mmCIF file of C-alpha atoms and ligand atoms in Angstrom:
data_model
loop_
_atom_site.group_PDB
_atom_site.id
_atom_site.type_symbol
_atom_site.label_atom_id
_atom_site.label_comp_id
_atom_site.label_asym_id
_atom_site.label_seq_id
_atom_site.Cartn_x
_atom_site.Cartn_y
_atom_site.Cartn_z
ATOM 1 C CA MET K 61 99.891 87.531 91.659
ATOM 2 C CA SER K 62 97.132 87.660 94.260
ATOM 3 C CA VAL K 63 96.888 90.435 96.822
ATOM 4 C CA GLU K 64 97.491 87.847 99.519
ATOM 5 C CA THR K 65 100.727 86.662 97.885
ATOM 6 C CA ASN K 66 101.898 90.199 97.287
ATOM 7 C CA LEU K 67 101.181 91.178 100.871
ATOM 8 C CA ALA K 68 103.108 88.210 102.216
ATOM 9 C CA ARG K 69 106.109 89.142 100.078
ATOM 10 C CA VAL K 70 105.932 92.822 101.041
ATOM 11 C CA ARG K 71 105.708 91.948 104.737
ATOM 12 C CA ALA K 72 108.693 89.627 104.444
ATOM 13 C CA ASP K 73 110.707 92.286 102.607
ATOM 14 C CA LEU K 74 109.869 94.944 105.208
ATOM 15 C CA ALA K 75 110.782 92.614 108.058
ATOM 16 C CA ALA K 76 114.093 91.810 106.373
ATOM 17 C CA ALA K 77 114.814 95.517 105.900
ATOM 18 C CA ALA K 78 114.034 96.160 109.558
ATOM 19 C CA ARG K 79 116.305 93.371 110.748
ATOM 20 C CA ALA K 80 119.095 94.561 108.444
ATOM 21 C CA ALA K 81 118.779 97.973 110.125
ATOM 22 C CA GLU K 82 118.756 96.308 113.564
ATOM 23 C CA ARG K 83 115.191 97.409 114.141
ATOM 24 C CA GLU K 84 112.138 95.473 115.279
ATOM 25 C CA PRO K 85 109.902 94.552 112.313
ATOM 26 C CA ALA K 86 106.911 95.443 114.521
ATOM 27 C CA ALA K 87 108.213 99.032 114.743
ATOM 28 C CA VAL K 88 107.267 99.564 111.078
ATOM 29 C CA THR K 89 103.576 99.941 110.237
ATOM 30 C CA LEU K 90 102.604 98.905 106.726
ATOM 31 C CA ILE K 91 99.977 101.197 105.214
ATOM 32 C CA ALA K 92 98.412 99.489 102.189
ATOM 33 C CA VAL K 93 97.648 102.277 99.710
ATOM 34 C CA SER K 94 94.370 101.269 98.102
ATOM 35 C CA LYS K 95 93.616 104.373 96.010
ATOM 36 C CA THR K 96 91.905 103.545 92.683
ATOM 37 C CA HIS K 97 91.298 99.947 93.825
ATOM 38 C CA SER K 98 87.835 98.593 94.539
ATOM 39 C CA ALA K 99 86.341 97.676 97.889
ATOM 40 C CA ASP K 100 86.495 94.029 96.770
ATOM 41 C CA THR K 101 90.235 94.276 96.225
ATOM 42 C CA VAL K 102 90.611 95.958 99.601
ATOM 43 C CA GLY K 103 88.615 93.057 101.034
ATOM 44 C CA GLU K 104 91.271 90.617 99.828
ATOM 45 C CA ALA K 105 93.890 92.533 101.794
ATOM 46 C CA ILE K 106 91.657 92.623 104.871
ATOM 47 C CA ALA K 107 91.142 88.868 104.580
ATOM 48 C CA ALA K 108 94.932 88.514 104.543
ATOM 49 C CA GLY K 109 95.138 90.365 107.846
ATOM 50 C CA GLN K 110 95.948 93.887 106.654
ATOM 51 C CA ARG K 111 94.485 96.580 108.930
ATOM 52 C CA HIS K 112 96.105 99.914 107.978
ATOM 53 C CA PHE K 113 95.081 101.466 104.666
ATOM 54 C CA GLY K 114 95.856 104.703 102.851
ATOM 55 C CA GLU K 115 93.809 106.796 100.441
ATOM 56 C CA ASN K 116 94.932 110.035 98.820
ATOM 57 C CA ARG K 117 91.521 111.571 98.095
ATOM 58 C CA VAL K 118 88.710 112.336 100.512
ATOM 59 C CA GLN K 119 86.097 111.874 97.801
ATOM 60 C CA GLU K 120 87.263 108.371 96.964
ATOM 61 C CA ALA K 121 87.617 107.480 100.639
ATOM 62 C CA ALA K 122 84.031 108.638 101.233
ATOM 63 C CA GLU K 123 82.761 106.291 98.533
ATOM 64 C CA LYS K 124 84.694 103.248 99.658
ATOM 65 C CA TRP K 125 85.391 103.319 103.371
ATOM 66 C CA PRO K 126 82.251 103.893 105.474
ATOM 67 C CA ALA K 127 80.898 100.441 104.542
ATOM 68 C CA LEU K 128 84.272 98.757 105.022
ATOM 69 C CA LYS K 129 84.743 100.370 108.423
ATOM 70 C CA ARG K 130 81.273 99.335 109.529
ATOM 71 C CA GLN K 131 82.098 95.766 108.637
ATOM 72 C CA TRP K 132 85.600 95.809 110.146
ATOM 73 C CA PRO K 133 85.696 98.315 113.017
ATOM 74 C CA ASP K 134 89.390 97.687 113.713
ATOM 75 C CA LEU K 135 90.600 99.171 110.406
ATOM 76 C CA THR K 136 92.759 102.301 110.480
ATOM 77 C CA LEU K 137 92.391 104.679 107.554
ATOM 78 C CA HIS K 138 95.224 107.086 106.747
ATOM 79 C CA LEU K 139 94.669 110.081 104.486
ATOM 80 C CA ILE K 140 98.004 110.371 102.684
ATOM 81 C CA GLY K 141 97.145 112.948 100.007
ATOM 82 C CA PRO K 142 96.760 116.729 100.077
ATOM 83 C CA LEU K 143 93.749 118.015 102.027
ATOM 84 C CA GLN K 144 91.700 121.052 101.012
ATOM 85 C CA THR K 145 90.087 122.981 103.832
ATOM 86 C CA ASN K 146 86.596 122.403 102.409
ATOM 87 C CA LYS K 147 87.118 118.621 102.780
ATOM 88 C CA VAL K 148 88.369 118.709 106.366
ATOM 89 C CA SER K 149 85.044 117.953 107.992
ATOM 90 C CA GLU K 150 84.553 114.826 105.898
ATOM 91 C CA ALA K 151 88.188 113.778 106.330
ATOM 92 C CA VAL K 152 87.949 114.010 110.130
ATOM 93 C CA ARG K 153 84.772 111.944 110.087
ATOM 94 C CA LEU K 154 86.209 109.221 107.830
ATOM 95 C CA CYS K 155 89.884 108.947 108.629
ATOM 96 C CA ASP K 156 92.015 108.049 111.634
ATOM 97 C CA ALA K 157 95.283 109.721 110.630
ATOM 98 C CA ILE K 158 96.253 112.640 108.414
ATOM 99 C CA HIS K 159 99.655 112.559 106.692
ATOM 100 C CA ALA K 160 99.600 115.824 104.755
ATOM 101 C CA LEU K 161 99.229 118.607 107.292
ATOM 102 C CA ASP K 162 101.285 121.347 105.654
ATOM 103 C CA ARG K 163 99.926 124.790 106.550
ATOM 104 C CA VAL K 164 98.656 126.864 109.450
ATOM 105 C CA LYS K 165 95.190 127.337 108.007
ATOM 106 C CA LEU K 166 94.750 123.585 107.660
ATOM 107 C CA ALA K 167 95.920 123.031 111.255
ATOM 108 C CA ASP K 168 93.332 125.568 112.480
ATOM 109 C CA LYS K 169 90.560 123.910 110.495
ATOM 110 C CA LEU K 170 91.548 120.395 111.614
ATOM 111 C CA ALA K 171 91.603 121.490 115.250
ATOM 112 C CA ALA K 172 88.162 123.094 114.968
ATOM 113 C CA GLU K 173 86.658 120.030 113.260
ATOM 114 C CA MET K 174 88.209 117.538 115.657
ATOM 115 C CA SER K 175 86.855 119.382 118.643
ATOM 116 C CA ALA K 176 83.429 119.757 116.989
ATOM 117 C CA GLN K 177 83.304 116.024 116.216
ATOM 118 C CA GLY K 178 84.995 114.895 119.415
ATOM 119 C CA ARG K 179 87.640 113.033 117.429
ATOM 120 C CA ARG K 180 91.398 113.107 117.815
ATOM 121 C CA LEU K 181 93.292 111.971 114.723
ATOM 122 C CA SER K 182 97.032 111.417 114.549
ATOM 123 C CA CYS K 183 98.695 114.039 112.357
ATOM 124 C CA PHE K 184 101.886 113.888 110.351
ATOM 125 C CA ILE K 185 103.275 117.126 108.975
ATOM 126 C CA GLN K 186 104.289 116.751 105.335
ATOM 127 C CA VAL K 187 107.633 118.353 104.532
ATOM 128 C CA ASN K 188 108.604 119.322 100.992
ATOM 129 C CA THR K 189 112.156 118.112 101.546
ATOM 130 C CA GLY K 190 113.108 118.677 97.889
ATOM 131 C CA ARG K 191 111.536 122.173 97.914
ATOM 132 C CA GLU K 192 109.724 121.329 94.677
ATOM 133 C CA PRO K 193 107.351 124.149 93.694
ATOM 134 C CA GLN K 194 104.554 121.846 92.479
ATOM 135 C CA LYS K 195 104.655 119.574 95.510
ATOM 136 C CA ALA K 196 102.619 119.738 98.721
ATOM 137 C CA GLY K 197 104.370 119.977 102.051
ATOM 138 C CA VAL K 198 105.736 122.726 104.244
ATOM 139 C CA ASP K 199 109.089 124.249 103.318
ATOM 140 C CA PRO K 200 111.733 122.863 105.702
ATOM 141 C CA HIS K 201 112.486 126.416 106.856
ATOM 142 C CA ASP K 202 108.886 126.894 107.984
ATOM 143 C CA LEU K 203 108.545 123.519 109.696
ATOM 144 C CA ALA K 204 109.406 124.526 113.258
ATOM 145 C CA ALA K 205 106.782 127.289 113.236
ATOM 146 C CA LEU K 206 104.137 124.916 111.865
ATOM 147 C CA VAL K 207 104.972 122.267 114.476
ATOM 148 C CA THR K 208 104.638 124.854 117.245
ATOM 149 C CA HIS K 209 101.381 126.170 115.859
ATOM 150 C CA SER K 210 99.827 122.738 115.277
ATOM 151 C CA ARG K 211 101.002 121.019 118.433
ATOM 152 C CA ASP K 212 101.198 123.766 121.033
ATOM 153 C CA ILE K 213 98.545 126.236 119.912
ATOM 154 C CA CYS K 214 96.006 124.039 118.082
ATOM 155 C CA ARG K 215 96.708 121.091 120.412
ATOM 156 C CA LEU K 216 96.676 118.654 117.505
ATOM 157 C CA ASN K 217 98.099 115.191 118.065
ATOM 158 C CA VAL K 218 101.187 115.771 115.913
ATOM 159 C CA VAL K 219 103.015 112.453 115.904
ATOM 160 C CA GLY K 220 105.598 112.843 113.166
ATOM 161 C CA LEU K 221 106.657 113.934 109.702
ATOM 162 C CA MET K 222 105.965 112.699 106.192
ATOM 163 C CA CYS K 223 107.781 113.219 102.874
ATOM 164 C CA ILE K 224 107.693 112.166 99.239
ATOM 165 C CA PRO K 225 111.218 112.518 97.805
ATOM 166 C CA PRO K 226 111.707 114.038 94.335
ATOM 167 C CA LEU K 227 111.515 111.299 91.700
ATOM 168 C CA THR K 228 114.923 112.061 90.240
ATOM 169 C CA GLU K 229 116.956 112.200 93.446
ATOM 170 C CA ASP K 230 118.430 109.630 95.794
ATOM 171 C CA PRO K 231 115.639 109.104 98.347
ATOM 172 C CA ALA K 232 118.169 108.319 101.105
ATOM 173 C CA ILE K 233 119.164 111.992 101.322
ATOM 174 C CA HIS K 234 115.550 113.003 101.857
ATOM 175 C CA PHE K 235 114.844 110.254 104.377
ATOM 176 C CA ALA K 236 117.935 111.215 106.390
ATOM 177 C CA PHE K 237 116.871 114.868 106.265
ATOM 178 C CA LEU K 238 113.323 114.057 107.420
ATOM 179 C CA ARG K 239 114.678 112.001 110.312
ATOM 180 C CA GLU K 240 116.897 114.904 111.371
ATOM 181 C CA LEU K 241 113.998 117.376 111.133
ATOM 182 C CA ALA K 242 111.852 115.094 113.296
ATOM 183 C CA ARG K 243 114.617 114.801 115.890
ATOM 184 C CA ARG K 244 115.055 118.577 116.053
ATOM 185 C CA ASN K 245 111.315 119.038 116.558
ATOM 186 C CA GLY K 246 110.886 116.316 119.142
ATOM 187 C CA LEU K 247 108.787 114.074 116.884
ATOM 188 C CA THR K 248 109.201 110.312 116.802
ATOM 189 C CA GLN K 249 107.268 108.978 113.820
ATOM 190 C CA LEU K 250 108.304 109.022 110.180
ATOM 191 C CA SER K 251 105.909 108.344 107.290
ATOM 192 C CA MET K 252 108.262 107.668 104.405
ATOM 193 C CA GLY K 253 108.955 104.967 101.839
ATOM 194 C CA MET K 254 106.760 103.659 99.009
ATOM 195 C CA SER K 255 106.902 100.527 96.820
ATOM 196 C CA GLY K 256 110.238 101.444 95.255
ATOM 197 C CA ASP K 257 112.156 102.667 98.284
ATOM 198 C CA ALA K 258 110.598 101.287 101.484
ATOM 199 C CA ASP K 259 113.733 99.317 102.375
ATOM 200 C CA VAL K 260 115.824 102.495 102.204
ATOM 201 C CA ALA K 261 113.232 104.382 104.264
ATOM 202 C CA ILE K 262 113.313 101.675 106.933
ATOM 203 C CA ALA K 263 117.100 101.942 107.120
ATOM 204 C CA PHE K 264 116.580 105.636 107.910
ATOM 205 C CA GLY K 265 113.982 105.018 110.587
ATOM 206 C CA ALA K 266 110.605 104.947 108.820
ATOM 207 C CA THR K 267 107.816 103.998 111.237
ATOM 208 C CA HIS K 268 105.096 104.051 108.552
ATOM 209 C CA VAL K 269 105.652 102.940 104.959
ATOM 210 C CA ARG K 270 102.967 103.649 102.342
ATOM 211 C CA ILE K 271 102.837 100.876 99.762
ATOM 212 C CA GLY K 272 100.388 100.562 96.902
ATOM 213 C CA THR K 273 101.744 99.056 93.694
ATOM 214 C CA ALA K 274 103.701 96.214 95.321
ATOM 215 C CA ILE K 275 100.497 95.021 97.013
ATOM 216 C CA PHE K 276 97.697 95.820 94.581
ATOM 217 C CA GLY K 277 99.528 96.013 91.250
ATOM 218 C CA ALA K 278 99.661 98.893 88.790
ATOM 219 C CA ARG K 279 97.010 101.600 88.985
ATOM 220 C CA GLN K 280 94.902 103.185 86.280
ATOM 221 C CA PRO K 281 95.686 106.919 86.231
ATOM 222 C CA GLN K 282 93.360 108.918 88.508
ATOM 223 C CA ALA K 283 91.131 111.517 86.864
ATOM 224 C CA ALA K 284 92.270 115.075 87.565
HETATM 225 C C1 PLP S 390 100.093 106.460 95.815
HETATM 226 C C2 PLP S 390 100.911 106.870 96.989
HETATM 227 C C3 PLP S 390 101.790 105.956 97.615
HETATM 228 C C4 PLP S 390 102.002 104.526 97.138
HETATM 229 O O1 PLP S 390 102.845 104.510 96.037
HETATM 230 P P1 PLP S 390 103.326 103.126 95.380
HETATM 231 O O2 PLP S 390 104.499 103.537 94.567
HETATM 232 O O3 PLP S 390 102.199 102.611 94.579
HETATM 233 O O4 PLP S 390 103.713 102.217 96.483
HETATM 234 C C5 PLP S 390 102.492 106.393 98.730
HETATM 235 N N1 PLP S 390 102.346 107.652 99.199
HETATM 236 C C6 PLP S 390 101.519 108.547 98.640
HETATM 237 C C7 PLP S 390 101.414 109.909 99.216
HETATM 238 C C8 PLP S 390 100.792 108.189 97.509
HETATM 239 O O5 PLP S 390 99.959 109.092 96.938
#
């Protein structure tokens, strides 16, 4: 299947999920997750009208995206993977949105870099809804404090929450929980749903779905 065909099918599926949930299809932003895929493959998606993309590593984004963004200035690049503080400067330069803000120190560093560079990226706070020890994301119990710190003290543009449900659990429980956490914290956007569960995420209010495999096909494993 071509990227163009896959994209058309994914868009149709997302629109159907939105309508089934009595939501506007336009209220759901499709982020095409292009990690591990070449700039040429990304180009096929751009040619098919895709404008929002996601990468999970700053290093890979730095190799691929500056040239693409020069050629297509209206692209929006979302960093969806964990961010180390020593990569923040590069991430702020390259990306337009950060989906994995999950600690105070990172909020401080992002705020300092954004003011130094005169850039204002949208930030999603990642919540470890399954409280998995190996997974990134703030513990749900610490979320309110991190929202206050990031939004009110650091003055970051915190727009919403993000989660990656545990593989072995019903994602619906985690999506419902994330929606409730966002409501309690006065946040309106929800980055949730991947190739296997985007329809469920949309039923629970996802505003941003992050889809890789269904658009670009299977990935080679990333080096550690
Ligand atoms: C890779 C990745 C995705 C996309 O996953 P698919 O199952 O390929 O759709 C979504 N979110 C994050 C954080 C990812 O790292």
